[in-house]
Short mmCIF file of C-alpha atoms in Angstrom, two decimals:
data_model
loop_
_atom_site.label_atom_id
_atom_site.label_comp_id
_atom_site.label_asym_id
_atom_site.label_seq_id
_atom_site.Cartn_x
_atom_site.Cartn_y
_atom_site.Cartn_z
CA MET A 1 -10.52 20.04 27.07
CA LYS A 2 -11.20 16.88 29.02
CA PRO A 3 -11.02 13.62 27.04
CA GLN A 4 -14.38 12.84 25.51
CA GLY A 5 -16.06 10.95 22.69
CA GLY A 6 -13.45 8.21 22.55
CA TRP A 7 -10.52 10.62 22.13
CA VAL A 8 -7.72 10.94 24.67
CA GLY A 9 -7.24 14.54 23.57
CA LYS A 10 -3.57 14.73 22.57
CA ILE A 11 -1.60 14.50 19.34
CA LEU A 12 2.16 13.89 19.49
CA ARG A 13 4.33 16.02 17.17
CA VAL A 14 7.92 15.05 16.39
CA ASP A 15 10.42 17.11 14.37
CA LEU A 16 13.34 14.78 13.59
CA THR A 17 15.50 17.58 12.16
CA SER A 18 15.50 19.68 15.33
CA GLY A 19 14.77 16.87 17.77
CA LYS A 20 11.83 18.82 19.15
CA ILE A 21 8.88 16.88 20.59
CA SER A 22 5.61 18.62 21.43
CA GLU A 23 1.91 17.99 21.97
CA GLN A 24 -1.20 19.43 20.35
CA SER A 25 -4.86 19.17 21.26
CA THR A 26 -6.87 16.66 19.24
CA TYR A 27 -9.82 19.03 19.54
CA ASP A 28 -8.10 21.43 17.15
CA TYR A 29 -9.46 19.00 14.52
CA VAL A 30 -12.28 16.92 15.97
CA PRO A 31 -15.20 16.55 15.85
CA ARG A 32 -15.20 18.52 12.59
CA PHE A 33 -12.73 16.06 11.06
CA ILE A 34 -13.48 12.63 12.44
CA GLY A 35 -11.54 9.38 12.38
CA GLY A 36 -7.90 8.81 11.54
CA ARG A 37 -8.56 9.38 7.86
CA GLY A 38 -10.21 12.76 8.35
CA LEU A 39 -7.65 13.85 10.91
CA GLY A 40 -4.70 13.00 8.67
CA ALA A 41 -6.25 14.55 5.58
CA LYS A 42 -6.79 17.88 7.33
CA ILE A 43 -3.23 17.94 8.72
CA CYS A 44 -1.70 17.25 5.29
CA TRP A 45 -3.95 19.82 3.64
CA ASP A 46 -2.75 22.47 6.08
CA GLU A 47 0.93 21.53 6.33
CA VAL A 48 2.17 19.82 3.13
CA PRO A 49 2.32 22.15 0.09
CA PRO A 50 1.90 20.65 -3.40
CA GLU A 51 5.59 21.14 -4.25
CA VAL A 52 6.76 18.97 -1.32
CA GLY A 53 7.82 15.49 -2.45
CA ALA A 54 7.20 12.23 -0.61
CA PHE A 55 10.85 11.89 0.41
CA ASP A 56 11.32 15.56 1.36
CA PRO A 57 11.86 16.29 5.07
CA GLU A 58 8.86 18.67 4.95
CA ASN A 59 6.51 15.79 4.20
CA ARG A 60 4.44 14.61 7.14
CA LEU A 61 4.17 10.97 8.18
CA ILE A 62 0.96 10.69 10.19
CA LEU A 63 -0.23 7.75 12.28
CA ALA A 64 -3.83 8.47 13.22
CA THR A 65 -6.46 6.54 15.17
CA GLY A 66 -10.20 7.10 15.43
CA PRO A 67 -12.51 7.37 18.45
CA LEU A 68 -13.05 3.59 18.72
CA GLN A 69 -9.40 2.44 18.87
CA GLY A 70 -8.45 1.19 22.30
CA THR A 71 -11.99 0.12 23.16
CA LEU A 72 -13.83 -3.18 22.84
CA ALA A 73 -15.65 -2.00 19.72
CA PRO A 74 -15.63 -4.75 17.06
CA THR A 75 -12.89 -4.45 14.40
CA SER A 76 -11.39 -1.46 16.19
CA GLY A 77 -7.77 -2.57 15.91
CA ARG A 78 -7.12 -0.79 12.61
CA PHE A 79 -5.74 2.72 12.11
CA MET A 80 -4.41 4.95 9.33
CA VAL A 81 -0.97 5.96 8.04
CA LEU A 82 -1.18 9.09 5.87
CA GLY A 83 0.99 11.57 4.01
CA LYS A 84 2.45 12.38 0.59
CA ALA A 85 3.03 8.95 -0.93
CA PRO A 86 5.89 7.82 -3.22
CA GLN A 87 3.86 4.95 -4.69
CA THR A 88 1.24 7.18 -6.31
CA GLY A 89 3.51 8.08 -9.26
CA PRO A 90 3.94 9.54 -11.72
CA VAL A 91 2.58 12.34 -9.49
CA GLU A 92 3.30 11.94 -5.78
CA SER A 93 0.12 12.80 -3.95
CA PHE A 94 -1.67 12.48 -0.62
CA CYS A 95 -2.63 8.92 0.19
CA ARG A 96 -3.62 6.75 3.15
CA SER A 97 -3.04 3.13 4.13
CA GLY A 98 -4.94 1.09 6.72
CA VAL A 99 -3.04 -1.01 9.24
CA GLY A 100 -4.24 -3.84 11.45
CA GLY A 101 -2.62 -5.43 14.47
CA HIS A 102 -2.22 -4.09 17.99
CA PHE A 103 -0.38 -0.80 17.51
CA ALA A 104 -3.44 1.50 17.45
CA PRO A 105 -4.91 0.52 20.84
CA GLU A 106 -1.43 0.73 22.38
CA LEU A 107 -0.99 4.27 21.08
CA LYS A 108 -4.32 5.32 22.59
CA TRP A 109 -3.40 3.68 25.90
CA ALA A 110 -0.13 5.65 25.85
CA GLY A 111 -2.19 8.85 25.73
CA TYR A 112 -2.13 9.89 22.08
CA ASP A 113 -4.73 9.90 19.32
CA ALA A 114 -2.16 10.47 16.56
CA VAL A 115 1.54 11.00 15.82
CA ILE A 116 2.78 13.59 13.30
CA ILE A 117 6.39 13.16 12.18
CA GLN A 118 8.33 15.64 10.05
CA GLY A 119 11.96 16.42 9.23
CA LYS A 120 14.94 14.10 8.83
CA ALA A 121 17.19 12.83 11.60
CA PRO A 122 20.96 13.27 11.09
CA LYS A 123 21.46 9.55 11.80
CA PRO A 124 19.22 6.47 12.15
CA VAL A 125 16.80 6.81 15.06
CA TYR A 126 13.63 5.27 16.45
CA LEU A 127 10.79 6.86 18.35
CA TRP A 128 9.96 5.48 21.80
CA ILE A 129 6.51 6.43 23.15
CA THR A 130 5.26 5.64 26.64
CA ASP A 131 2.53 7.15 28.83
CA HIS A 132 2.28 10.81 27.75
CA LYS A 133 5.93 11.11 26.77
CA ALA A 134 8.24 10.32 23.87
CA GLU A 135 11.97 10.11 23.11
CA ILE A 136 14.06 10.02 19.94
CA LEU A 137 16.63 7.25 20.44
CA ASP A 138 19.66 6.05 18.49
CA ALA A 139 18.90 3.25 15.98
CA SER A 140 22.38 2.78 14.51
CA ARG A 141 22.48 -0.84 15.70
CA LEU A 142 19.04 -1.48 14.21
CA TRP A 143 19.74 -0.01 10.75
CA GLY A 144 20.21 -2.82 8.24
CA LEU A 145 18.27 -5.40 10.26
CA ASP A 146 15.14 -7.02 8.87
CA THR A 147 11.73 -6.23 10.31
CA TYR A 148 11.54 -9.30 12.54
CA ARG A 149 14.99 -8.87 14.10
CA THR A 150 14.43 -5.17 14.64
CA GLN A 151 11.27 -5.87 16.63
CA GLN A 152 13.08 -8.54 18.64
CA MET A 153 15.82 -6.05 19.53
CA ILE A 154 13.27 -3.44 20.61
CA TRP A 155 11.39 -6.03 22.68
CA LYS A 156 14.64 -6.79 24.51
CA LEU A 157 15.12 -3.09 25.23
CA HIS A 158 11.56 -2.10 26.14
CA GLY A 159 9.74 -5.32 26.98
CA PRO A 160 7.75 -7.96 25.05
CA LYS A 161 4.47 -6.04 25.30
CA THR A 162 5.84 -3.14 23.26
CA ARG A 163 4.15 -2.62 19.89
CA VAL A 164 6.38 -1.59 17.01
CA MET A 165 5.97 -0.08 13.54
CA VAL A 166 9.18 -0.88 11.65
CA ILE A 167 10.82 -0.78 8.23
CA GLY A 168 13.24 -3.23 6.62
CA ARG A 169 15.90 -2.83 3.95
CA ALA A 170 13.30 -1.77 1.39
CA GLY A 171 12.32 1.22 3.49
CA GLU A 172 15.91 2.12 4.31
CA THR A 173 16.75 2.30 0.60
CA LYS A 174 13.60 4.38 -0.08
CA SER A 175 11.86 1.81 -2.23
CA ARG A 176 8.56 3.16 -3.54
CA ILE A 177 6.86 -0.12 -2.63
CA ALA A 178 8.26 -0.32 0.90
CA CYS A 179 5.87 -1.17 3.77
CA ILE A 180 5.79 -0.30 7.43
CA LEU A 181 5.24 -3.54 9.32
CA THR A 182 3.98 -4.30 12.80
CA ASP A 183 3.92 -7.59 14.70
CA THR A 184 4.61 -10.37 12.18
CA GLY A 185 2.96 -9.07 9.06
CA ASP A 186 0.26 -6.47 9.60
CA ALA A 187 1.37 -3.55 7.53
CA SER A 188 0.83 -0.18 5.98
CA GLY A 189 1.14 -2.08 2.72
CA GLN A 190 0.17 0.40 0.06
CA CYS A 191 1.48 3.93 -0.65
CA GLY A 192 5.19 3.27 0.04
CA PHE A 193 5.27 4.86 3.48
CA GLY A 194 8.13 2.54 4.46
CA GLY A 195 10.25 4.57 2.05
CA VAL A 196 9.04 7.78 3.69
CA MET A 197 10.24 6.48 7.05
CA GLY A 198 13.56 5.55 5.49
CA SER A 199 13.92 9.03 3.98
CA LYS A 200 13.58 10.45 7.49
CA ASN A 201 16.18 8.02 8.93
CA LEU A 202 13.42 6.64 11.12
CA LYS A 203 13.80 2.90 11.61
CA ALA A 204 10.90 2.24 13.98
CA ILE A 205 8.16 3.67 16.18
CA ALA A 206 7.74 1.75 19.43
CA VAL A 207 4.89 2.31 21.87
CA ARG A 208 3.86 0.95 25.27
CA GLY A 209 0.82 2.32 27.05
CA THR A 210 -0.81 1.47 30.37
CA LYS A 211 -3.78 3.84 30.38
CA GLY A 212 -7.25 2.37 30.02
CA PRO A 213 -9.83 3.07 27.31
CA LEU A 214 -12.39 5.83 27.73
CA TYR A 215 -16.03 4.84 28.10
CA ALA A 216 -19.05 6.97 28.83
CA ASP A 217 -20.89 3.77 29.82
CA HIS A 218 -18.51 0.91 30.55
CA ARG A 219 -21.25 -1.62 31.33
CA LYS A 220 -23.10 -0.93 28.10
CA VAL A 221 -19.94 -1.41 26.03
CA TRP A 222 -19.28 -4.76 27.72
CA GLU A 223 -22.86 -5.83 27.08
CA LEU A 224 -22.72 -4.95 23.38
CA PHE A 225 -19.36 -6.65 22.93
CA ARG A 226 -20.64 -9.80 24.66
CA ILE A 227 -23.60 -9.92 22.26
CA TYR A 228 -21.29 -9.52 19.29
CA ALA A 229 -18.74 -12.07 20.45
CA THR A 230 -21.28 -14.78 21.30
CA SER A 231 -23.76 -14.38 18.45
CA PRO A 232 -24.02 -17.43 16.14
CA LYS A 233 -22.94 -15.43 13.10
CA THR A 234 -19.73 -13.97 14.50
CA ALA A 235 -18.90 -17.04 16.59
CA GLY A 236 -19.25 -19.24 13.52
CA ARG A 237 -17.02 -16.94 11.51
CA LYS A 238 -14.42 -17.07 14.23
CA LEU A 239 -14.39 -20.88 14.25
CA ILE A 240 -13.87 -20.98 10.50
CA GLU A 241 -11.36 -18.20 10.09
CA SER A 242 -9.34 -18.49 13.28
CA ARG A 243 -7.95 -21.77 11.95
CA TRP A 244 -7.74 -21.09 8.24
CA GLY A 245 -7.39 -17.33 8.09
CA HIS A 246 -8.46 -16.36 4.57
CA PHE A 247 -7.62 -19.79 3.14
CA LYS A 248 -11.32 -20.58 2.80
CA SER A 249 -11.76 -17.66 0.41
CA MET A 250 -8.59 -18.23 -1.60
CA PRO A 251 -10.22 -20.18 -4.44
CA ASP A 252 -12.37 -17.13 -5.22
CA LEU A 253 -9.37 -14.83 -4.99
CA LEU A 254 -7.38 -17.12 -7.27
CA ARG A 255 -10.21 -17.33 -9.78
CA HIS A 256 -10.45 -13.55 -10.03
CA ALA A 257 -6.68 -13.20 -10.29
CA ALA A 258 -6.41 -15.92 -12.93
CA GLU A 259 -9.13 -14.35 -15.06
CA GLY A 260 -7.10 -11.14 -15.21
CA ILE A 261 -3.85 -12.86 -16.23
CA LYS A 262 -3.81 -13.92 -19.87
CA ASN A 263 -0.18 -15.00 -20.17
CA ASN A 264 0.17 -17.42 -17.29
CA HIS A 265 -0.74 -20.43 -19.46
CA PHE A 266 -2.62 -22.07 -16.61
CA GLY A 267 -6.31 -22.31 -15.87
CA TYR A 268 -8.15 -21.81 -12.63
CA HIS A 269 -8.23 -25.51 -11.71
CA GLU A 270 -4.50 -25.96 -12.16
CA ILE A 271 -3.83 -22.98 -9.92
CA VAL A 272 -6.03 -24.26 -7.10
CA GLU A 273 -4.70 -27.81 -7.44
CA LYS A 274 -1.09 -26.69 -7.30
CA SER A 275 -1.74 -24.42 -4.34
CA ASN A 276 -3.47 -27.10 -2.22
CA PHE A 277 -3.60 -24.73 0.74
CA LEU A 278 -5.58 -26.87 3.14
CA ALA A 279 -3.41 -29.96 2.63
CA HIS A 280 -0.28 -28.00 3.51
CA ASP A 281 -1.73 -26.16 6.48
CA LEU A 282 -0.77 -28.64 9.19
CA LYS A 283 2.77 -28.83 7.85
CA TYR A 284 3.47 -25.10 7.82
CA VAL A 285 0.97 -23.07 9.83
CA THR A 286 1.73 -22.93 13.54
CA TRP A 287 -0.96 -20.64 14.98
CA THR A 288 -3.06 -17.64 14.05
CA ASP A 289 -3.71 -14.22 15.50
CA GLY A 290 -6.18 -11.40 14.95
CA CYS A 291 -6.65 -7.70 15.51
CA PRO A 292 -8.14 -6.51 18.81
CA GLY A 293 -11.92 -6.58 18.95
CA CYS A 294 -12.29 -8.71 15.82
CA ALA A 295 -13.93 -12.14 15.83
CA ALA A 296 -12.11 -13.27 12.68
CA SER A 297 -8.37 -13.97 12.82
CA CYS A 298 -8.06 -13.17 9.14
CA PHE A 299 -4.85 -12.41 7.26
CA ARG A 300 -2.57 -13.48 10.06
CA PRO A 301 -1.55 -17.17 10.19
CA PHE A 302 1.98 -17.66 11.49
CA PHE A 303 3.90 -20.27 9.53
CA LYS A 304 7.25 -21.98 9.82
CA ASN A 305 9.88 -20.59 7.49
CA SER A 306 11.87 -23.70 6.60
CA GLU A 307 14.59 -21.90 4.62
CA ARG A 308 15.68 -19.47 7.35
CA GLY A 309 14.40 -21.38 10.37
CA ALA A 310 12.14 -18.50 11.45
CA PHE A 311 8.50 -18.12 12.34
CA GLY A 312 6.29 -15.38 11.07
CA GLY A 313 4.70 -13.88 8.02
CA GLU A 314 1.21 -14.33 6.73
CA PHE A 315 -0.82 -15.41 3.72
CA ARG A 316 -3.16 -12.76 2.41
CA HIS A 317 -4.80 -11.79 -0.82
CA ASP A 318 -1.73 -9.80 -1.89
CA ASN A 319 0.52 -12.85 -1.59
CA THR A 320 -2.05 -15.03 -3.31
CA GLY A 321 -2.99 -12.78 -6.19
CA GLY A 322 0.50 -11.31 -6.46
CA PHE A 323 2.55 -14.48 -6.47
CA ASN A 324 0.45 -17.62 -6.67
CA ALA A 325 -1.95 -16.67 -9.46
CA ASN A 326 0.37 -14.29 -11.31
CA ILE A 327 3.55 -16.35 -11.18
CA MET A 328 2.27 -19.88 -10.53
CA VAL A 329 4.30 -20.86 -7.49
CA GLY A 330 3.05 -23.36 -4.95
CA TYR A 331 2.44 -23.24 -1.23
CA GLU A 332 6.04 -23.88 -0.12
CA GLU A 333 7.38 -21.15 -2.38
CA MET A 334 4.68 -18.76 -1.19
CA ALA A 335 5.68 -19.45 2.41
CA GLU A 336 9.25 -18.46 1.65
CA ILE A 337 8.21 -15.44 -0.44
CA SER A 338 5.82 -14.21 2.24
CA SER A 339 8.49 -14.31 4.94
CA LEU A 340 11.13 -12.75 2.70
CA GLU A 341 8.95 -9.83 1.59
CA ASP A 342 7.92 -9.20 5.21
CA GLU A 343 11.55 -9.32 6.37
CA LEU A 344 12.52 -6.80 3.70
CA GLY A 345 9.38 -4.74 4.29
CA MET A 346 7.93 -4.84 0.76
CA ASP A 347 4.40 -4.57 -0.60
CA GLY A 348 3.60 -8.12 -1.76
CA GLU A 349 0.82 -7.06 -4.07
CA GLU A 350 3.03 -4.67 -6.01
CA LEU A 351 6.07 -6.95 -5.84
CA GLY A 352 4.15 -9.87 -7.36
CA GLY A 353 2.92 -7.66 -10.19
CA LEU A 354 6.46 -6.44 -10.91
CA VAL A 355 7.85 -9.98 -11.03
CA ALA A 356 4.99 -11.10 -13.29
CA TRP A 357 5.71 -8.13 -15.58
CA ALA A 358 9.40 -9.07 -15.67
CA MET A 359 8.43 -12.65 -16.57
CA ASP A 360 6.35 -11.33 -19.46
CA LEU A 361 9.29 -9.21 -20.67
CA TYR A 362 11.53 -12.27 -20.42
CA GLU A 363 9.18 -14.48 -22.43
CA HIS A 364 8.99 -11.83 -25.16
CA GLY A 365 12.78 -11.53 -25.32
CA ILE A 366 12.84 -7.91 -24.11
CA ILE A 367 15.08 -8.88 -21.18
CA THR A 368 17.43 -11.88 -21.14
CA LYS A 369 18.97 -14.28 -18.67
CA GLU A 370 22.17 -12.22 -18.81
CA ASP A 371 20.22 -9.11 -17.78
CA LEU A 372 18.92 -11.03 -14.78
CA GLY A 373 22.22 -12.41 -13.52
CA GLY A 374 21.53 -15.89 -14.88
CA ILE A 375 17.95 -16.26 -13.61
CA ASP A 376 15.60 -18.20 -15.91
CA LEU A 377 12.48 -16.12 -15.37
CA GLN A 378 9.87 -18.38 -16.99
CA TRP A 379 6.26 -18.71 -15.84
CA GLY A 380 5.72 -21.28 -13.12
#
């Protein structure tokens, strides 16, 4: 069928075990199953039996867009990663994780609505996708690198406009809280799909597309986007959030997090005072970015990593609730933690909860400093 309804009409299938790459029509699924979530759910229902585990080669890792990705539609930068998830224990089950950033439009512009990956490569590889074609390439030199350095290496090979989904050491070691990251911090954060990529020996998925978006009425789309982008409500939101990201909403996030933590020995006011986000912003934050089509540059401030001399990372609710409110660290520590967890490719929300749990065990004498290699794991 000809492309229609926002779809480009093709799904890319990759079998890492055999090395076979093929294409399938998107219209085998749509419009009955619409959007990346519906598309991925139907594929997993048909192809992943209940007995297949998250780290089994037979599991599918699905990257699926919807009909609006690649257009000017507001907030259309996000897409879905789906499959049998290792983080849903004790029973591994189907799950999905939303991802922001620029990968989804790039995939559509390369000619694909979704990517379905199965099998396990005999050695580390990455998937390189360009206009209506794909290759499985050697990633031996990339294995072991953090998420930032891996993207930098791929940009050198394929150009700075390439968009990359990548795992770090957490994914390579099949951590159940491993993320798949893109750009400097947008991620498939929940579900543990970074570990699924690692189980398949798949270090990264890189895409560069040059095809344009599909519009039935190009002028009408431009007109609607202009109204959205210049309206007082969205323009005002952009002015507020493009500078501060979600900093302006952090006091509320901290309050909710603090109310749920009974052992942190600190109140709401102490948490906010110690954090002092706005006072530190000029010292650490360098610039912000946002997903395509979105007026609010939320979640994505770039900040200077003083410890390792790098730029990148982001402050989001998972960092805030996971580390600041749970563990009572300040802004500088959160900056370092945010970069480190992104470099390793770990889910900050889960990681913060695990560390807080370990602190509770430590305070109750269930684990000791000797168990922790000499670390004094006290609150704050």
